[in-house]
PDB file of C-alpha atoms in Angstrom:
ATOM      1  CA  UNK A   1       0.000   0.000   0.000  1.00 87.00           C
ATOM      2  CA  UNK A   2       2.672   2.428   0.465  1.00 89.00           C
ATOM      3  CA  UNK A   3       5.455   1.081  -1.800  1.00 87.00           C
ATOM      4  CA  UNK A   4       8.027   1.591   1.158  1.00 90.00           C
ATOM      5  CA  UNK A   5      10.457  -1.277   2.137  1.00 90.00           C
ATOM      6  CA  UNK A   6      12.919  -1.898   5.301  1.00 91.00           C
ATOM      7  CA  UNK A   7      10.676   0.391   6.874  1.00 91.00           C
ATOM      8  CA  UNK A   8      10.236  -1.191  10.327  1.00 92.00           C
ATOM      9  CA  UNK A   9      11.794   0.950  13.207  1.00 92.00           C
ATOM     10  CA  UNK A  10      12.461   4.071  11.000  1.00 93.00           C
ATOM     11  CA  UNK A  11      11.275   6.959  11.116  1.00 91.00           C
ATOM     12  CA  UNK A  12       8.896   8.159   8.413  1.00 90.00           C
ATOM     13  CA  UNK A  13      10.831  11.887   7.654  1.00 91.00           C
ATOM     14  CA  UNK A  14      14.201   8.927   7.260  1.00 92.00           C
ATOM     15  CA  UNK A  15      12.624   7.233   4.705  1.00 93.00           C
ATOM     16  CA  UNK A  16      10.964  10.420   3.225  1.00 93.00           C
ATOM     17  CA  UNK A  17      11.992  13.734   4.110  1.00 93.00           C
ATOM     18  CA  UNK A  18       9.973  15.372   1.903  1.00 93.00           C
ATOM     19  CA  UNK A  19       6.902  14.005   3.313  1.00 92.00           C
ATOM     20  CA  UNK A  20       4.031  16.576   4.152  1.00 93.00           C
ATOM     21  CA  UNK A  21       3.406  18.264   7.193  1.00 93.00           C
ATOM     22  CA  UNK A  22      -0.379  16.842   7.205  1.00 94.00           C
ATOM     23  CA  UNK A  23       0.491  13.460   8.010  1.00 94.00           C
ATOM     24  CA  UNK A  24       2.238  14.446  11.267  1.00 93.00           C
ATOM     25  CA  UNK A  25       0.207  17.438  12.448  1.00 94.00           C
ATOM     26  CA  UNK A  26      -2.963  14.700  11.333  1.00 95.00           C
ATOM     27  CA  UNK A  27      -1.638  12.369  13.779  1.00 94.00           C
ATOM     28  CA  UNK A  28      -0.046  14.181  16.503  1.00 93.00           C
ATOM     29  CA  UNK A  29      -3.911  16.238  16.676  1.00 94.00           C
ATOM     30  CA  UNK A  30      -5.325  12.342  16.727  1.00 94.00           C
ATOM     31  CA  UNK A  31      -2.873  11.585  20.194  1.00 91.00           C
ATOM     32  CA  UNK A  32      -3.273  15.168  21.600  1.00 91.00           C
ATOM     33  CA  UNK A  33      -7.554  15.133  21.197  1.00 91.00           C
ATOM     34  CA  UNK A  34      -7.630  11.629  21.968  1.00 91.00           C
ATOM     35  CA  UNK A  35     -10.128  10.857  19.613  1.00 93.00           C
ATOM     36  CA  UNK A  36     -10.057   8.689  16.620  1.00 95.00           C
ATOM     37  CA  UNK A  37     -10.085  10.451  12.804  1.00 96.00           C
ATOM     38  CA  UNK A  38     -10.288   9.654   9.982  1.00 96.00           C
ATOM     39  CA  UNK A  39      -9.789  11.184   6.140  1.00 95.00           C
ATOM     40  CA  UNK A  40      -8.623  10.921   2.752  1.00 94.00           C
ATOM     41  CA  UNK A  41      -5.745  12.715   1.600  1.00 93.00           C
ATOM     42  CA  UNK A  42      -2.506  12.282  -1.476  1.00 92.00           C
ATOM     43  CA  UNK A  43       0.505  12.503  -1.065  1.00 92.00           C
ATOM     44  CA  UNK A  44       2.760  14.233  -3.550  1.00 90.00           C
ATOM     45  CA  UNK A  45       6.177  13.178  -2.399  1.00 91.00           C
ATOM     46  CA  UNK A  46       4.420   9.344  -2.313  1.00 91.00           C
ATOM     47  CA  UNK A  47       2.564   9.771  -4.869  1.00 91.00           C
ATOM     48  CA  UNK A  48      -0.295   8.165  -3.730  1.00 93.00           C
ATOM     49  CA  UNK A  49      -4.036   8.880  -2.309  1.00 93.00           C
ATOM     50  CA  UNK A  50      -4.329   7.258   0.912  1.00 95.00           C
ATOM     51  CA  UNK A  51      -8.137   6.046   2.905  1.00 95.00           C
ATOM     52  CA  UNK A  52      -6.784   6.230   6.723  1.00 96.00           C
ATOM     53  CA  UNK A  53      -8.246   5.692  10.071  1.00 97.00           C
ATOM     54  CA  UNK A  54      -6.105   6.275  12.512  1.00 96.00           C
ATOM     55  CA  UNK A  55      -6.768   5.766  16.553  1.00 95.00           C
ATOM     56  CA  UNK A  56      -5.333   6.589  20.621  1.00 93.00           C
ATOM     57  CA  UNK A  57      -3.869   3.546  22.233  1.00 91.00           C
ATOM     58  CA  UNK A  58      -3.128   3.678  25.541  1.00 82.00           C
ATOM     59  CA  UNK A  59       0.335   2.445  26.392  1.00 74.00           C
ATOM     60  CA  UNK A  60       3.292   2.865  29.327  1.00 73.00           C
ATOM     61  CA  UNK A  61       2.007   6.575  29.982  1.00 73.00           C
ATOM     62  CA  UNK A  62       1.853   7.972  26.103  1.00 79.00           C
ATOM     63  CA  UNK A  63      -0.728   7.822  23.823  1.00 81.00           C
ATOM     64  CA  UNK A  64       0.325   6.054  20.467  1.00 90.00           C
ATOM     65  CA  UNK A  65      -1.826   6.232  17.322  1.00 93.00           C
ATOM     66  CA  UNK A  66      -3.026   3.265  15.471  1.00 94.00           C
ATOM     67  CA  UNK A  67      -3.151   3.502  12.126  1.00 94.00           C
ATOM     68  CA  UNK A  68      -5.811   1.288   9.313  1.00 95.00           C
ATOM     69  CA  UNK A  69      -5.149   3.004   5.714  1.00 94.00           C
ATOM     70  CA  UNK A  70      -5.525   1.626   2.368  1.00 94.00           C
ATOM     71  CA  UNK A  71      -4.220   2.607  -1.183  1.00 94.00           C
ATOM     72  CA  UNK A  72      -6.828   4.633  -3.179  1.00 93.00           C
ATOM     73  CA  UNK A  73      -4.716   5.714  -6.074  1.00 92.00           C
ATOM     74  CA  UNK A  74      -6.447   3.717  -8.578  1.00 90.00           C
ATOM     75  CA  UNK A  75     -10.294   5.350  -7.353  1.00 89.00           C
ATOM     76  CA  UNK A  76      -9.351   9.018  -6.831  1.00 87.00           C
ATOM     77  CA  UNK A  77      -7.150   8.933 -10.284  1.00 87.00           C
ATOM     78  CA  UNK A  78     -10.488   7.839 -11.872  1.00 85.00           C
ATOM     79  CA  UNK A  79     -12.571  10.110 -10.246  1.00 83.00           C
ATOM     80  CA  UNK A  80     -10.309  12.996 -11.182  1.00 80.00           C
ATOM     81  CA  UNK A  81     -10.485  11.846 -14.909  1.00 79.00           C
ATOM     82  CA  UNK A  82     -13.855  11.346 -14.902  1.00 75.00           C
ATOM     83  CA  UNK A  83     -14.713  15.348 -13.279  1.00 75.00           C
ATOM     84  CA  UNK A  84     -12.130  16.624 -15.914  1.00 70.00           C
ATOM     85  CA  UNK A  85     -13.782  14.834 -18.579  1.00 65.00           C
ATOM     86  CA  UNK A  86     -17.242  16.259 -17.396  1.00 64.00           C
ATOM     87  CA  UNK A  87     -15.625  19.501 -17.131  1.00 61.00           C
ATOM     88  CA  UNK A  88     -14.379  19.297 -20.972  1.00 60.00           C
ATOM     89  CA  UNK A  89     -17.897  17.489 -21.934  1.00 57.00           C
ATOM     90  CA  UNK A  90     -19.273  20.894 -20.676  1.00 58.00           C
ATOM     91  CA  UNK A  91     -17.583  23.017 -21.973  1.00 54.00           C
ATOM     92  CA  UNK A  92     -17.893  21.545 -25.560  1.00 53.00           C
ATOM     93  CA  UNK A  93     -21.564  21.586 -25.223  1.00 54.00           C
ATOM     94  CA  UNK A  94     -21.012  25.596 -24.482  1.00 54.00           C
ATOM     95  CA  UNK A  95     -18.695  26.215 -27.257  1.00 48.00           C
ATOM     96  CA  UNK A  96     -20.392  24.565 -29.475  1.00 50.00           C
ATOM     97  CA  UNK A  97     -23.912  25.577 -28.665  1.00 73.00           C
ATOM     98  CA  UNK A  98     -25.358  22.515 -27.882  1.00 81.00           C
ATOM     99  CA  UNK A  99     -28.145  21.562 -25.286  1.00 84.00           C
ATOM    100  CA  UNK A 100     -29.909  18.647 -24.443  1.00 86.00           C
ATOM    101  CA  UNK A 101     -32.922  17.368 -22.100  1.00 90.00           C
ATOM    102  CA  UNK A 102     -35.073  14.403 -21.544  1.00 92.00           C
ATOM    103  CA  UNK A 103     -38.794  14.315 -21.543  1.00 92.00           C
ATOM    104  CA  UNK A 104     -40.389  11.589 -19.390  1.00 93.00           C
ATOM    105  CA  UNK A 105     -43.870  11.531 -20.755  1.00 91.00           C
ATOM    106  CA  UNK A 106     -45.458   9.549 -17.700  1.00 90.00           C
ATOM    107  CA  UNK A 107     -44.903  11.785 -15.586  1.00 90.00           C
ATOM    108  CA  UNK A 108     -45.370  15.076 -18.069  1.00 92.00           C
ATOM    109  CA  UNK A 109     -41.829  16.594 -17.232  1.00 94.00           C
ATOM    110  CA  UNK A 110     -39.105  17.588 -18.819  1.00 94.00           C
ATOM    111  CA  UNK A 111     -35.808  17.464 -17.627  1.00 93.00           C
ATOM    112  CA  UNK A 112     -33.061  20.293 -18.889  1.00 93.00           C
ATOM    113  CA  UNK A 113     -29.875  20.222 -19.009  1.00 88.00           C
ATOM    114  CA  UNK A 114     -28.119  23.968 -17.829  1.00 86.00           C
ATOM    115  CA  UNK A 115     -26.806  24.408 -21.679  1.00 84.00           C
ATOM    116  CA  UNK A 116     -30.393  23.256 -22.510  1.00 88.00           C
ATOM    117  CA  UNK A 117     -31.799  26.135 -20.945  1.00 90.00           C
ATOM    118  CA  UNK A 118     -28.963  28.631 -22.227  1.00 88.00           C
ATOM    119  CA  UNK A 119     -29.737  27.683 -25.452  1.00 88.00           C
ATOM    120  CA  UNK A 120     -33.118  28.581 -25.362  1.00 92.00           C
ATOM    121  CA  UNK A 121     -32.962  31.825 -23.076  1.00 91.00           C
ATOM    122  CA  UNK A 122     -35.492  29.853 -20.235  1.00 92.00           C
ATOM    123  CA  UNK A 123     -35.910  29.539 -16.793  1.00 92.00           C
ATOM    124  CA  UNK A 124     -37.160  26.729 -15.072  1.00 91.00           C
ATOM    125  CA  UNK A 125     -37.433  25.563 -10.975  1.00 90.00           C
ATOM    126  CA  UNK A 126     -34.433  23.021 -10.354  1.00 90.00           C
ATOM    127  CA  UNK A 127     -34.189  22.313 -14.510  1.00 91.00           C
ATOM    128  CA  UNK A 128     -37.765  20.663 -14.554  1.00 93.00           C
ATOM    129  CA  UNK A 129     -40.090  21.746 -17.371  1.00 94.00           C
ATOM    130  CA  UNK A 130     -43.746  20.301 -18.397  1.00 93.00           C
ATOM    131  CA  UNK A 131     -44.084  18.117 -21.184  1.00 92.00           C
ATOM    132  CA  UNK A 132     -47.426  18.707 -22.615  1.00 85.00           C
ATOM    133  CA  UNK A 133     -50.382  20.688 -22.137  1.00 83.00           C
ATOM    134  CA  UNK A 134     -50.333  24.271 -20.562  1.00 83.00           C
ATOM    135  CA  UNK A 135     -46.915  25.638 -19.636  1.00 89.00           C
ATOM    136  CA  UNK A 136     -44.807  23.099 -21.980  1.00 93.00           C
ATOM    137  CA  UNK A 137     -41.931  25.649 -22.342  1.00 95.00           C
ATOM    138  CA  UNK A 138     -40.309  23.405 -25.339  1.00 95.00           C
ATOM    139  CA  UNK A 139     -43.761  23.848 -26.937  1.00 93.00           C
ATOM    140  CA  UNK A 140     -43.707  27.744 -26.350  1.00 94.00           C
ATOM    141  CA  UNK A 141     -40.273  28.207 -27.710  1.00 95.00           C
ATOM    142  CA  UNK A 142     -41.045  27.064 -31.129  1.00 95.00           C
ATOM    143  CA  UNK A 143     -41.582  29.383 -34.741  1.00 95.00           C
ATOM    144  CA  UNK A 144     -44.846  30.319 -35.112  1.00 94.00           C
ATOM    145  CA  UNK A 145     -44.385  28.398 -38.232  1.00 94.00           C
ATOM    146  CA  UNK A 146     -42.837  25.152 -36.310  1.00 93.00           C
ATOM    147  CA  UNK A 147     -46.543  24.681 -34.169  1.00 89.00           C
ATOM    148  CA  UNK A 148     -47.087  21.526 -36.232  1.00 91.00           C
ATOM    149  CA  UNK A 149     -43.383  19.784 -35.014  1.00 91.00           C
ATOM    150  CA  UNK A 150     -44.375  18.009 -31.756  1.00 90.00           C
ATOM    151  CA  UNK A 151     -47.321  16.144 -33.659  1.00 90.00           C
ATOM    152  CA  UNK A 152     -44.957  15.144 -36.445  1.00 91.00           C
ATOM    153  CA  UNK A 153     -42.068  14.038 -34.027  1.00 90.00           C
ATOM    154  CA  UNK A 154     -44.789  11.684 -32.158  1.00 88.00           C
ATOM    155  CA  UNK A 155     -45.948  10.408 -35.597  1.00 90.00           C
ATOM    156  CA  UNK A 156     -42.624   9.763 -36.822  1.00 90.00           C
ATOM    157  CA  UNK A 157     -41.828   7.673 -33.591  1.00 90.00           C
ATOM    158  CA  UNK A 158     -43.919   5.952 -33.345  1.00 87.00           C
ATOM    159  CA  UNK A 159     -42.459   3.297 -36.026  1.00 88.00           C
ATOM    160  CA  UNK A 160     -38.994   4.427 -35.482  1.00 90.00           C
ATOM    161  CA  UNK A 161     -36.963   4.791 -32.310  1.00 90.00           C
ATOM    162  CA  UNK A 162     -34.939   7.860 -33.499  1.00 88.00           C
ATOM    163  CA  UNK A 163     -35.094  11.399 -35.615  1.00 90.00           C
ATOM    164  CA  UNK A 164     -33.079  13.855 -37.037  1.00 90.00           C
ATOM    165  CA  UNK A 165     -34.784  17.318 -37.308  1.00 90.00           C
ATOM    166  CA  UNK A 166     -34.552  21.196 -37.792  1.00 90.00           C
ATOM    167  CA  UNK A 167     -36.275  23.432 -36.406  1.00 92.00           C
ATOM    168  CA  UNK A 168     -36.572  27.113 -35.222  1.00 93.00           C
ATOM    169  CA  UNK A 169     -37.028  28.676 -32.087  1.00 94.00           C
ATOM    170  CA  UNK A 170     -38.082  32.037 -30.319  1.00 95.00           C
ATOM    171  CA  UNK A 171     -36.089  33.002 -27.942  1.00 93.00           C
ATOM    172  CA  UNK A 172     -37.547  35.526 -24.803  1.00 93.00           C
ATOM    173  CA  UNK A 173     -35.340  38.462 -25.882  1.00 93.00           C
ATOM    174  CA  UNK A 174     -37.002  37.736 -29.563  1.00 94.00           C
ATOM    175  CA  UNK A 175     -33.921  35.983 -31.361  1.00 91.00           C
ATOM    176  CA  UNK A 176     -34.308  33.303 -33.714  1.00 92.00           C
ATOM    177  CA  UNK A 177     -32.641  29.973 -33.451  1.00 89.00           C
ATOM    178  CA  UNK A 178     -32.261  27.143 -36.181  1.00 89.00           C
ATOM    179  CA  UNK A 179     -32.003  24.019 -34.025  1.00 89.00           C
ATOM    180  CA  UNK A 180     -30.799  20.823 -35.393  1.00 87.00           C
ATOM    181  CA  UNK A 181     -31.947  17.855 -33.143  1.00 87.00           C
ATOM    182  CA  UNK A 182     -31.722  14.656 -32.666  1.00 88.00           C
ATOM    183  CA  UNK A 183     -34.552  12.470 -30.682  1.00 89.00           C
ATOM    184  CA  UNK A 184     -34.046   9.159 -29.303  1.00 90.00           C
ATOM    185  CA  UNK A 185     -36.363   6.909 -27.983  1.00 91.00           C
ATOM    186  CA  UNK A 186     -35.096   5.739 -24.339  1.00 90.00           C
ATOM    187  CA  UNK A 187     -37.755   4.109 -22.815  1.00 90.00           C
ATOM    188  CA  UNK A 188     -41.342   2.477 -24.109  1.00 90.00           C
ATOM    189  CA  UNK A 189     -44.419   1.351 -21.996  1.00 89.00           C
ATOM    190  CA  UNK A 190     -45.834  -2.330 -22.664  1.00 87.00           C
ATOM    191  CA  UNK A 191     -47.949  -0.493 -25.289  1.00 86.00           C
ATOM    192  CA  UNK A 192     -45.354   0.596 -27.090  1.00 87.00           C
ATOM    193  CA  UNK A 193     -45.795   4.159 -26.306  1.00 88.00           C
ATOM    194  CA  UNK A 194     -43.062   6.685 -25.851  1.00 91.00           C
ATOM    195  CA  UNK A 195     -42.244   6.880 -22.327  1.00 91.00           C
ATOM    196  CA  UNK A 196     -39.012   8.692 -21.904  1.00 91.00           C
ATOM    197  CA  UNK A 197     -37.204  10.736 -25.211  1.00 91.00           C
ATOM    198  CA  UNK A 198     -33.771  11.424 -25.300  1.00 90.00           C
ATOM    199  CA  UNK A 199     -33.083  15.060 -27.168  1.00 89.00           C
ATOM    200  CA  UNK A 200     -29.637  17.195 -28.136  1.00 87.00           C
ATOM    201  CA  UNK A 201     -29.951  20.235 -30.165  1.00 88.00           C
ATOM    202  CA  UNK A 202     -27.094  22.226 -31.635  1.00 86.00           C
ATOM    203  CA  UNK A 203     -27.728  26.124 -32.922  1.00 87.00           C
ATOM    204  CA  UNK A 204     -26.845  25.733 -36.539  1.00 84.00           C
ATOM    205  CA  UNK A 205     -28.433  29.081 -37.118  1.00 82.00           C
ATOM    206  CA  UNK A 206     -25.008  30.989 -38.685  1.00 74.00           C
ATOM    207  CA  UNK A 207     -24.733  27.409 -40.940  1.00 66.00           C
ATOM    208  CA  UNK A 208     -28.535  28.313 -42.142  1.00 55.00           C
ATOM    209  CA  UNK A 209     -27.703  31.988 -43.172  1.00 53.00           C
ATOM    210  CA  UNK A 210     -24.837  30.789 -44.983  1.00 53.00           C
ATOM    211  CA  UNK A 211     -26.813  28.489 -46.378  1.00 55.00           C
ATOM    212  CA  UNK A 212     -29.685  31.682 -47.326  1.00 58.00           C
ATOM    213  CA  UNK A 213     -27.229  33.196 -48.426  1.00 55.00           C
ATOM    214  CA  UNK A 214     -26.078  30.774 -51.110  1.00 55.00           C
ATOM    215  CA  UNK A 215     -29.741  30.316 -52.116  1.00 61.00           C
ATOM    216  CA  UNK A 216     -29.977  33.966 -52.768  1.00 59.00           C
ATOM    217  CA  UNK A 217     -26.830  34.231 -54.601  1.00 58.00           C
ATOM    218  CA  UNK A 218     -27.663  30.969 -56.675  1.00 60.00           C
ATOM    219  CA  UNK A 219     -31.083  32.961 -57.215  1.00 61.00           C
ATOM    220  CA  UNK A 220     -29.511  36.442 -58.657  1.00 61.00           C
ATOM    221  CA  UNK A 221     -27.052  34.542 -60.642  1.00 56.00           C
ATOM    222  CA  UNK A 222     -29.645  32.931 -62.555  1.00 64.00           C
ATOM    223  CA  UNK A 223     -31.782  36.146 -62.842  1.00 63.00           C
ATOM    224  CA  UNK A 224     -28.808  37.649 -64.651  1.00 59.00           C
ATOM    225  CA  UNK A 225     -28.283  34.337 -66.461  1.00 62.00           C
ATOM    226  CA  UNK A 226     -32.062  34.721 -68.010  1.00 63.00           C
TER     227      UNK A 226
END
């Protein structure tokens, strides 16, 4: 667990004098108080993560300190990874405009994700919308000319378990969004209905004025063709 050898009867600052202060102001507070701690702490000059519970024993007038510990390198290397890959998963979604929620349709909610709600310009208690009826914010975001979409989407689903669509959107300070999503079924009842959808949207709204604007230009050029 610690990689040491020929430790016995040595001194720990003999063995490694560039150990950190913690480990003896950790257990010299455990002897002074008495009381039994424990905690989870690395080691740069081991480096290693060590899980330690260390004791008082009573013994010929001074108080030693017991000492359980294990090696936790492996788990806290992995759980470092995985918050820096969350970190960089994040921060791709930002830079690249792209949100995503699920809707759980037996229970009517709708479940954002923070870039989710960027992306659209909406507020919502603790990231939970309403899917369906009165209030559906997804529903209220959409183009005047996009009211037909959620219809279509449950149409198209309901013989396929995934969609690719575009779409615009409204946002509250009145900008317009082309959305491309995708829609994947996660989940369906013994019926075979949709009970929980998967979505992620990117704003490809700057790839459909480009793409306006080639339509335009493709238009004049044939006007002064004819």
């Amino acid at each position: 667990h610690t990689g040491l050898t020929d430790a016995v009867g040595k001194r720990a600052y003999e063995m490694i004098p560039a150990l950190e202060p913690f480990w003896a102001q950790f257990y010299g507070g455990v002897a002074t108080r008495r009381e039994a701690a424990g905690t989870e702490h690395g080691s740069v000059s081991m480096g290693r993560w060590f899980q330690v519970h260390a004791f008082p024993i009573d013994g010929d007038g001074e108080t030693l300190v017991g000492i359980h510990f294990s090696d936790i390198t492996a788990r806290r290397q992995l759980e470092i990874q995985t918050r820096e890959a969350e970190i960089r998963y994040r921060s791709a979604l930002r830079v690249g405009r792209i949100g995503a929620w699920e809707t759980d349709f037996t229970r009517g909610i709708r479940i954002w994700s923070e870039e989710g709600l960027a992306l659209f310009g909406i507020e919502v208690p603790g990231g939970i919308g309403r899917a369906g009826g009165e209030g559906d914010e997804w529903r209220a975001s959409l183009h005047p000319d996009e009211r037909h979409l959620p219809d279509a989407i449950q149409t198209q689903l309901q013989t396929e378990d995934r969609l690719q669509v575009r779409y615009r959107i409204v946002r509250p300070d009145g900008q317009v969004l082309s959305l491309l999503g995708h829609a994947e079924v996660a989940v369906r009842d013994d019926e075979g209905r949709i009970a929980r959808l998967v979505n992620v949207v990117a704003d490809v709204s700057d790839l459909a004025g480009a793409e306006q604007a080639l339509r335009t230009s493709e238009a004049r050029f044939r006007a002064i063709q004819d």
